[in-house]
Amino acid sequence: MQTAETLYMVIPCYNEEAVLHETAARLQEKYTALREKGMISAESRIVFVNDGSKDQTWQIISELHASAPDFFSGINLAHNAGHQNAVLAGLMTVKEQCDMAISMDADLQDDINAIDEMVAKYYEGNQVVYGVRSARDTDTFFKKFTAEGFYKFMSAMGADVVYNHADFRLMSRRVLQELGNFREVNLFLRGMVPLIGFQSCNVYYERAERFAGESKYPLKKMLAFAINGITSFSIKPLRMITTIGLLMFLLSTAAFIWAFIVKLTGHSELGWSSTMCSIWLIGGLQLLALGIIGEYIGKIYAEVKQRPRYIIAEYLNTEADGKSETE
Ligand code: UDP
Ligand code: MG
């Protein structure tokens, strides 16, 4: 067997006081087993990223770190930066201390037992291991329907994502360093990681129900996420406007010729209704086109500002403390 390498888990937490103790206990158990099997080093850590929670989340994280510093670390963000930013904050913070990192939600929907296989795949030479859901039996019909629709719509719109993969994934240190070179502010990690390349593979798992607490992704946030994903990764919607515009042009040319023939043959009572319809149609199309263009301009606006994507207020980690002293 190879020498054990260092695994960091990055867990974004937003108002997760209801699940945190359970998540921590299960992960600690898993880490103990992995260490005994010699799959991960003693320096491996579980890092909870507190994303500006309003409840006791940070307090619980601090207590976990104080009681078992060999297992738990914590990052406290200065404000709520959002799921994707919280994950990135964690990954970028740990990338110098780990050989591989796994990002996972705090609510235990991702199967902790898939971690063994992910780590094994890493040792086989994979730089990225995607956790892919094999079943969605526990999701409500609505969640299942919207989530699967999301992946289908995304790929139809030209943003390549791994089907049924969310943010449960392993990345090697090498990949994390490359991810650090992506400067965009509108984060959509599951679209960015495939762009990095390197050898990758999938690990399948069954997605469980949220252990406790409520989903922090209501429909409104999910829609915003989908729009962000599409507009960050593809210019297909812009192309569609061009296509529609071209078709409209061809149609109106045909209509013009038809109107001209009608005029010549003397039946020229061209109706008010057709005029009204075309005004509405063209007005609608123009608004749609403006809306889509506005979407991209909004993106450019956010990108050119180059704001920091997250701000770290505190980092509790015994390993990192040791390192910063010696380096
Ligand atoms: N989360 C976060 N910041 C936010 C919203 C969510 O860090 O602003 C975290 C949350 O604590 C959880 C993960 O992101 O660990 C996924 O959220 P959730 O389980 O609510 O989403 P769902 O599984 O319902 O899509
Ligand atoms: Mg969840």
CSV table of C-alpha atoms and ligand atoms in Angstrom, one decimal:
chain,number,residue,atom,x,y,z
A,1,MET,CA,0.0,0.0,0.0
A,2,GLN,CA,1.1,3.6,-0.7
A,3,THR,CA,2.0,6.0,2.0
A,4,ALA,CA,-1.1,7.7,3.4
A,5,GLU,CA,-1.8,11.1,1.9
A,6,THR,CA,-3.6,14.0,3.5
A,7,LEU,CA,-7.3,14.4,2.9
A,8,TYR,CA,-9.2,17.5,3.8
A,9,MET,CA,-13.0,17.6,3.8
A,10,VAL,CA,-14.6,21.0,3.1
A,11,ILE,CA,-18.2,21.3,4.4
A,12,PRO,CA,-20.1,24.6,3.8
A,13,CYS,CA,-22.5,25.3,6.6
A,14,TYR,CA,-25.3,27.9,6.6
A,15,ASN,CA,-27.6,27.7,9.7
A,16,GLU,CA,-26.8,24.0,10.2
A,17,GLU,CA,-26.9,23.8,14.0
A,18,ALA,CA,-29.5,21.0,13.7
A,19,VAL,CA,-27.2,18.6,11.8
A,20,LEU,CA,-23.7,19.6,12.7
A,21,HIS,CA,-23.1,17.3,15.7
A,22,GLU,CA,-24.4,14.3,13.7
A,23,THR,CA,-22.3,15.2,10.6
A,24,ALA,CA,-19.2,15.7,12.8
A,25,ALA,CA,-19.7,12.4,14.6
A,26,ARG,CA,-20.1,10.4,11.4
A,27,LEU,CA,-17.2,12.0,9.7
A,28,GLN,CA,-15.0,11.5,12.7
A,29,GLU,CA,-15.8,7.8,12.7
A,30,LYS,CA,-15.1,7.7,9.0
A,31,TYR,CA,-11.7,9.4,9.4
A,32,THR,CA,-10.8,7.1,12.3
A,33,ALA,CA,-11.5,4.1,10.1
A,34,LEU,CA,-9.6,5.6,7.1
A,35,ARG,CA,-6.6,6.3,9.2
A,36,GLU,CA,-6.6,2.8,10.6
A,37,LYS,CA,-6.7,1.4,7.1
A,38,GLY,CA,-3.7,3.7,6.2
A,39,MET,CA,-5.7,5.4,3.5
A,40,ILE,CA,-5.3,8.9,4.9
A,41,SER,CA,-2.7,10.6,7.0
A,42,ALA,CA,-3.0,11.8,10.6
A,43,GLU,CA,-2.7,15.3,9.3
A,44,SER,CA,-6.1,15.0,7.5
A,45,ARG,CA,-8.8,17.3,8.7
A,46,ILE,CA,-12.5,18.0,8.4
A,47,VAL,CA,-13.0,21.7,7.8
A,48,PHE,CA,-16.4,23.3,8.4
A,49,VAL,CA,-16.9,26.6,6.6
A,50,ASN,CA,-19.4,28.8,8.4
A,51,ASP,CA,-21.1,30.9,5.7
A,52,GLY,CA,-22.4,33.7,7.9
A,53,SER,CA,-24.9,31.6,9.8
A,54,LYS,CA,-27.4,33.4,12.0
A,55,ASP,CA,-27.6,30.5,14.5
A,56,GLN,CA,-25.2,28.6,16.7
A,57,THR,CA,-23.3,27.1,13.8
A,58,TRP,CA,-19.9,28.8,14.4
A,59,GLN,CA,-20.1,28.2,18.1
A,60,ILE,CA,-20.5,24.5,17.4
A,61,ILE,CA,-17.6,24.5,15.0
A,62,SER,CA,-15.4,26.2,17.5
A,63,GLU,CA,-16.3,23.7,20.1
A,64,LEU,CA,-15.6,20.8,17.8
A,65,HIS,CA,-12.2,22.2,17.0
A,66,ALA,CA,-11.4,22.7,20.6
A,67,SER,CA,-12.5,19.2,21.6
A,68,ALA,CA,-10.9,17.3,18.7
A,69,PRO,CA,-8.3,19.5,17.0
A,70,ASP,CA,-6.8,16.4,15.2
A,71,PHE,CA,-10.1,16.0,13.4
A,72,PHE,CA,-11.9,19.3,13.1
A,73,SER,CA,-11.0,22.7,11.7
A,74,GLY,CA,-13.2,25.7,11.1
A,75,ILE,CA,-13.3,28.7,8.7
A,76,ASN,CA,-15.5,31.6,9.6
A,77,LEU,CA,-16.5,33.8,6.7
A,78,ALA,CA,-17.2,37.4,7.5
A,79,HIS,CA,-20.6,37.4,5.8
A,80,ASN,CA,-22.9,35.0,4.0
A,81,ALA,CA,-21.1,34.5,0.6
A,82,GLY,CA,-23.4,31.8,-0.7
A,83,HIS,CA,-22.9,28.0,-1.1
A,84,GLN,CA,-20.5,28.1,-4.1
A,85,ASN,CA,-18.3,30.8,-2.6
A,86,ALA,CA,-18.2,29.1,0.8
A,87,VAL,CA,-17.0,25.9,-0.9
A,88,LEU,CA,-14.3,27.8,-2.8
A,89,ALA,CA,-13.2,29.7,0.3
A,90,GLY,CA,-12.7,26.3,2.0
A,91,LEU,CA,-10.9,24.7,-0.9
A,92,MET,CA,-8.6,27.6,-1.5
A,93,THR,CA,-7.7,27.9,2.2
A,94,VAL,CA,-6.8,24.2,2.5
A,95,LYS,CA,-5.1,23.7,-0.8
A,96,GLU,CA,-1.6,24.1,0.6
A,97,GLN,CA,-2.1,21.7,3.4
A,98,CYS,CA,-3.7,18.8,1.7
A,99,ASP,CA,-3.0,16.3,-1.1
A,100,MET,CA,-6.6,15.9,-1.9
A,101,ALA,CA,-9.8,17.6,-0.8
A,102,ILE,CA,-13.5,16.5,-0.8
A,103,SER,CA,-16.3,19.0,-0.8
A,104,MET,CA,-19.6,17.8,0.7
A,105,ASP,CA,-22.8,19.4,2.0
A,106,ALA,CA,-23.4,19.5,5.8
A,107,ASP,CA,-26.8,17.9,5.7
A,108,LEU,CA,-25.7,14.3,5.2
A,109,GLN,CA,-27.5,13.9,1.9
A,110,ASP,CA,-24.3,12.8,0.3
A,111,ASP,CA,-23.2,9.3,1.3
A,112,ILE,CA,-20.2,9.4,3.7
A,113,ASN,CA,-19.4,5.8,2.7
A,114,ALA,CA,-18.6,6.9,-0.8
A,115,ILE,CA,-15.5,8.6,0.6
A,116,ASP,CA,-13.6,5.3,0.7
A,117,GLU,CA,-14.1,4.7,-3.0
A,118,MET,CA,-13.3,8.3,-3.9
A,119,VAL,CA,-10.0,8.1,-2.0
A,120,ALA,CA,-9.2,4.7,-3.6
A,121,LYS,CA,-9.9,6.2,-7.1
A,122,TYR,CA,-7.5,9.0,-6.2
A,123,TYR,CA,-4.8,6.5,-5.4
A,124,GLU,CA,-5.5,4.9,-8.8
A,125,GLY,CA,-4.4,8.1,-10.4
A,126,ASN,CA,-7.6,10.2,-10.8
A,127,GLN,CA,-7.2,13.9,-10.1
A,128,VAL,CA,-11.0,14.5,-9.9
A,129,VAL,CA,-13.6,12.1,-8.6
A,130,TYR,CA,-17.2,13.1,-9.1
A,131,GLY,CA,-19.9,11.9,-6.7
A,132,VAL,CA,-22.9,11.0,-8.9
A,133,ARG,CA,-26.3,10.2,-7.5
A,134,SER,CA,-27.6,6.9,-8.7
A,135,ALA,CA,-31.1,7.3,-7.1
A,136,ARG,CA,-33.3,10.1,-6.2
A,137,ASP,CA,-36.0,8.1,-4.4
A,138,THR,CA,-35.9,10.2,-1.3
A,139,ASP,CA,-36.3,13.5,-2.9
A,140,THR,CA,-39.8,14.9,-3.2
A,141,PHE,CA,-41.3,14.7,-6.7
A,142,PHE,CA,-40.9,18.4,-7.1
A,143,LYS,CA,-37.2,18.5,-6.2
A,144,LYS,CA,-36.5,15.5,-8.4
A,145,PHE,CA,-38.3,17.0,-11.3
A,146,THR,CA,-36.7,20.4,-11.1
A,147,ALA,CA,-33.3,19.0,-10.4
A,148,GLU,CA,-33.3,16.6,-13.4
A,149,GLY,CA,-34.8,19.3,-15.6
A,150,PHE,CA,-32.0,21.5,-14.5
A,151,TYR,CA,-29.3,19.1,-15.8
A,152,LYS,CA,-31.1,18.5,-19.0
A,153,PHE,CA,-31.7,22.2,-19.6
A,154,MET,CA,-28.1,23.0,-18.7
A,155,SER,CA,-26.7,20.7,-21.3
A,156,ALA,CA,-29.2,21.7,-23.9
A,157,MET,CA,-28.0,25.3,-23.3
A,158,GLY,CA,-24.4,24.4,-23.8
A,159,ALA,CA,-23.0,24.3,-20.3
A,160,ASP,CA,-21.4,20.9,-19.8
A,161,VAL,CA,-22.0,19.4,-16.4
A,162,VAL,CA,-21.7,15.9,-15.1
A,163,TYR,CA,-25.3,14.5,-15.0
A,164,ASN,CA,-26.7,14.2,-11.5
A,165,HIS,CA,-23.4,15.4,-9.9
A,166,ALA,CA,-23.7,18.3,-7.4
A,167,ASP,CA,-20.8,19.5,-5.3
A,168,PHE,CA,-19.7,16.2,-3.7
A,169,ARG,CA,-16.3,15.7,-5.3
A,170,LEU,CA,-12.7,14.9,-4.7
A,171,MET,CA,-10.0,17.1,-6.2
A,172,SER,CA,-6.3,16.6,-6.0
A,173,ARG,CA,-4.0,19.4,-4.8
A,174,ARG,CA,-2.9,19.9,-8.4
A,175,VAL,CA,-6.5,20.5,-9.5
A,176,LEU,CA,-7.1,22.9,-6.6
A,177,GLN,CA,-4.2,25.0,-7.7
A,178,GLU,CA,-5.5,25.2,-11.2
A,179,LEU,CA,-9.0,26.1,-9.8
A,180,GLY,CA,-7.3,28.9,-8.0
A,181,ASN,CA,-6.4,30.5,-11.3
A,182,PHE,CA,-10.0,30.9,-12.3
A,183,ARG,CA,-10.7,34.5,-11.5
A,184,GLU,CA,-14.5,34.6,-12.1
A,185,VAL,CA,-16.8,36.0,-9.5
A,186,ASN,CA,-20.0,34.2,-10.7
A,187,LEU,CA,-19.1,30.8,-9.5
A,188,PHE,CA,-20.5,27.6,-10.8
A,189,LEU,CA,-18.0,25.0,-9.6
A,190,ARG,CA,-19.6,22.0,-11.2
A,191,GLY,CA,-19.1,23.7,-14.6
A,192,MET,CA,-15.6,24.9,-13.8
A,193,VAL,CA,-14.0,21.7,-12.6
A,194,PRO,CA,-14.7,19.7,-15.9
A,195,LEU,CA,-13.0,22.6,-17.7
A,196,ILE,CA,-9.8,22.0,-15.8
A,197,GLY,CA,-9.4,18.5,-17.3
A,198,PHE,CA,-7.0,15.8,-15.9
A,199,GLN,CA,-7.9,12.2,-15.4
A,200,SER,CA,-11.3,11.9,-13.7
A,201,CYS,CA,-14.0,9.3,-12.9
A,202,ASN,CA,-17.4,8.9,-11.2
A,203,VAL,CA,-18.4,7.3,-8.0
A,204,TYR,CA,-22.1,6.4,-7.6
A,205,TYR,CA,-24.0,6.8,-4.4
A,206,GLU,CA,-27.6,7.0,-3.3
A,207,ARG,CA,-28.7,10.4,-2.1
A,208,ALA,CA,-30.4,10.4,1.3
A,209,GLU,CA,-32.9,12.8,2.8
A,210,ARG,CA,-31.6,15.9,4.6
A,211,PHE,CA,-30.8,14.7,8.1
A,212,ALA,CA,-32.4,17.7,9.8
A,213,GLY,CA,-33.2,21.3,9.2
A,214,GLU,CA,-34.6,22.8,6.0
A,215,SER,CA,-33.2,23.1,2.5
A,216,LYS,CA,-31.3,26.4,2.0
A,217,TYR,CA,-32.1,26.2,-1.7
A,218,PRO,CA,-35.6,27.4,-2.3
A,219,LEU,CA,-37.0,27.5,-5.9
A,220,LYS,CA,-36.0,31.1,-6.3
A,221,LYS,CA,-32.3,30.4,-5.4
A,222,MET,CA,-32.4,27.3,-7.7
A,223,LEU,CA,-33.6,29.3,-10.6
A,224,ALA,CA,-31.0,32.0,-10.0
A,225,PHE,CA,-28.4,29.2,-9.8
A,226,ALA,CA,-29.5,27.7,-13.2
A,227,ILE,CA,-29.4,31.1,-14.9
A,228,ASN,CA,-26.0,31.8,-13.5
A,229,GLY,CA,-24.8,28.4,-14.7
A,230,ILE,CA,-26.0,28.9,-18.2
A,231,THR,CA,-24.8,32.5,-18.6
A,232,SER,CA,-21.5,31.8,-17.0
A,233,PHE,CA,-20.7,28.9,-19.3
A,234,SER,CA,-22.4,29.4,-22.6
A,235,ILE,CA,-23.2,32.0,-25.2
A,236,LYS,CA,-25.8,29.7,-26.7
A,237,PRO,CA,-28.7,32.0,-25.7
A,238,LEU,CA,-27.1,34.9,-27.6
A,239,ARG,CA,-26.8,32.6,-30.6
A,240,MET,CA,-30.4,31.7,-30.3
A,241,ILE,CA,-31.4,35.3,-30.6
A,242,THR,CA,-29.4,35.6,-33.8
A,243,THR,CA,-31.2,32.5,-35.2
A,244,ILE,CA,-34.6,33.7,-34.2
A,245,GLY,CA,-33.8,37.1,-35.7
A,246,LEU,CA,-32.7,35.4,-39.0
A,247,LEU,CA,-35.9,33.3,-39.1
A,248,MET,CA,-38.0,36.4,-38.5
A,249,PHE,CA,-36.2,38.2,-41.3
A,250,LEU,CA,-36.9,35.3,-43.7
A,251,LEU,CA,-40.5,35.1,-42.6
A,252,SER,CA,-41.1,38.8,-43.1
A,253,THR,CA,-39.5,38.7,-46.5
A,254,ALA,CA,-41.9,36.0,-47.5
A,255,ALA,CA,-44.8,37.9,-46.0
A,256,PHE,CA,-43.7,41.0,-47.9
A,257,ILE,CA,-43.7,39.1,-51.2
A,258,TRP,CA,-47.1,37.7,-50.4
A,259,ALA,CA,-48.5,41.1,-49.5
A,260,PHE,CA,-47.1,42.5,-52.7
A,261,ILE,CA,-48.8,39.7,-54.8
A,262,VAL,CA,-52.1,40.3,-53.0
A,263,LYS,CA,-51.8,44.0,-53.7
A,264,LEU,CA,-51.1,43.3,-57.4
A,265,THR,CA,-54.0,41.0,-57.8
A,266,GLY,CA,-56.3,43.6,-56.3
A,267,HIS,CA,-57.4,42.0,-53.0
A,268,SER,CA,-55.6,44.5,-50.8
A,269,GLU,CA,-57.8,44.6,-47.7
A,270,LEU,CA,-54.8,43.7,-45.5
A,271,GLY,CA,-56.1,43.3,-42.0
A,272,TRP,CA,-55.6,45.3,-38.9
A,273,SER,CA,-55.3,42.0,-36.9
A,274,SER,CA,-52.1,40.9,-38.7
A,275,THR,CA,-50.5,44.3,-38.1
A,276,MET,CA,-51.4,44.1,-34.4
A,277,CYS,CA,-50.1,40.5,-34.2
A,278,SER,CA,-46.7,41.4,-35.7
A,279,ILE,CA,-46.3,44.4,-33.4
A,280,TRP,CA,-46.8,42.2,-30.4
A,281,LEU,CA,-44.6,39.5,-31.7
A,282,ILE,CA,-41.8,41.7,-32.6
A,283,GLY,CA,-42.1,43.7,-29.4
A,284,GLY,CA,-42.0,40.5,-27.4
A,285,LEU,CA,-38.9,39.2,-29.3
A,286,GLN,CA,-37.1,42.5,-28.8
A,287,LEU,CA,-37.8,42.5,-25.1
A,288,LEU,CA,-36.6,38.9,-24.8
A,289,ALA,CA,-33.5,39.7,-26.7
A,290,LEU,CA,-32.8,42.7,-24.5
A,291,GLY,CA,-33.4,40.7,-21.4
A,292,ILE,CA,-30.8,38.0,-22.5
A,293,ILE,CA,-28.3,40.7,-23.4
A,294,GLY,CA,-28.9,42.4,-20.1
A,295,GLU,CA,-28.2,39.1,-18.4
A,296,TYR,CA,-24.7,39.0,-19.9
A,297,ILE,CA,-24.1,42.7,-19.3
A,298,GLY,CA,-24.9,42.1,-15.6
A,299,LYS,CA,-22.3,39.4,-15.6
A,300,ILE,CA,-19.7,41.6,-17.1
A,301,TYR,CA,-20.5,44.3,-14.5
A,302,ALA,CA,-20.0,41.8,-11.7
A,303,GLU,CA,-16.8,40.4,-13.3
A,304,VAL,CA,-15.1,43.8,-14.0
A,305,LYS,CA,-15.5,44.9,-10.4
A,306,GLN,CA,-13.2,42.0,-9.3
A,307,ARG,CA,-14.6,42.0,-5.9
A,308,PRO,CA,-13.2,39.4,-3.5
A,309,ARG,CA,-15.4,36.3,-3.6
A,310,TYR,CA,-15.3,35.7,0.1
A,311,ILE,CA,-13.6,37.1,3.2
A,312,ILE,CA,-12.2,34.9,5.9
A,313,ALA,CA,-12.6,36.2,9.4
A,314,GLU,CA,-10.9,33.3,11.2
A,315,TYR,CA,-9.2,30.0,10.5
A,316,LEU,CA,-9.0,27.4,13.2
A,317,ASN,CA,-6.5,24.7,12.3
A,318,THR,CA,-3.6,23.3,14.3
A,319,GLU,CA,-1.9,22.1,11.2
A,320,ALA,CA,-2.0,25.5,9.5
A,321,ASP,CA,-0.8,27.2,12.7
A,322,GLY,CA,2.2,24.9,12.8
A,323,LYS,CA,2.9,25.6,9.1
A,324,SER,CA,2.6,29.4,9.3
A,325,GLU,CA,5.2,29.4,12.1
A,326,THR,CA,7.7,27.3,10.3
A,327,GLU,CA,7.3,28.8,6.8
B,1,UDP,N1,-25.1,26.6,2.2
B,1,UDP,C1,-24.2,27.6,2.4
B,1,UDP,N2,-24.5,28.9,2.1
B,1,UDP,C2,-25.7,29.3,1.7
B,1,UDP,C3,-26.7,28.2,1.4
B,1,UDP,C4,-26.4,26.9,1.7
B,1,UDP,O1,-23.0,27.3,2.8
B,1,UDP,O2,-26.0,30.5,1.5
B,1,UDP,C5,-24.7,25.2,2.4
B,1,UDP,C6,-25.7,24.4,3.3
B,1,UDP,O3,-25.4,24.6,4.7
B,1,UDP,C7,-25.4,23.0,2.9
B,1,UDP,C8,-25.1,23.1,1.4
B,1,UDP,O4,-24.8,24.5,1.2
B,1,UDP,O5,-24.3,22.4,3.5
B,1,UDP,C9,-26.3,22.8,0.5
B,1,UDP,O6,-27.5,23.4,0.9
B,1,UDP,P1,-28.9,22.7,1.0
B,1,UDP,O7,-28.7,21.3,1.6
B,1,UDP,O8,-29.8,23.5,1.8
B,1,UDP,O9,-29.3,22.6,-0.5
B,1,UDP,P2,-30.2,21.4,-1.2
B,1,UDP,O10,-29.5,20.1,-0.8
B,1,UDP,O11,-31.5,21.4,-0.6
B,1,UDP,O12,-30.1,21.7,-2.6
B,2,MG,MG,-29.0,19.5,0.9
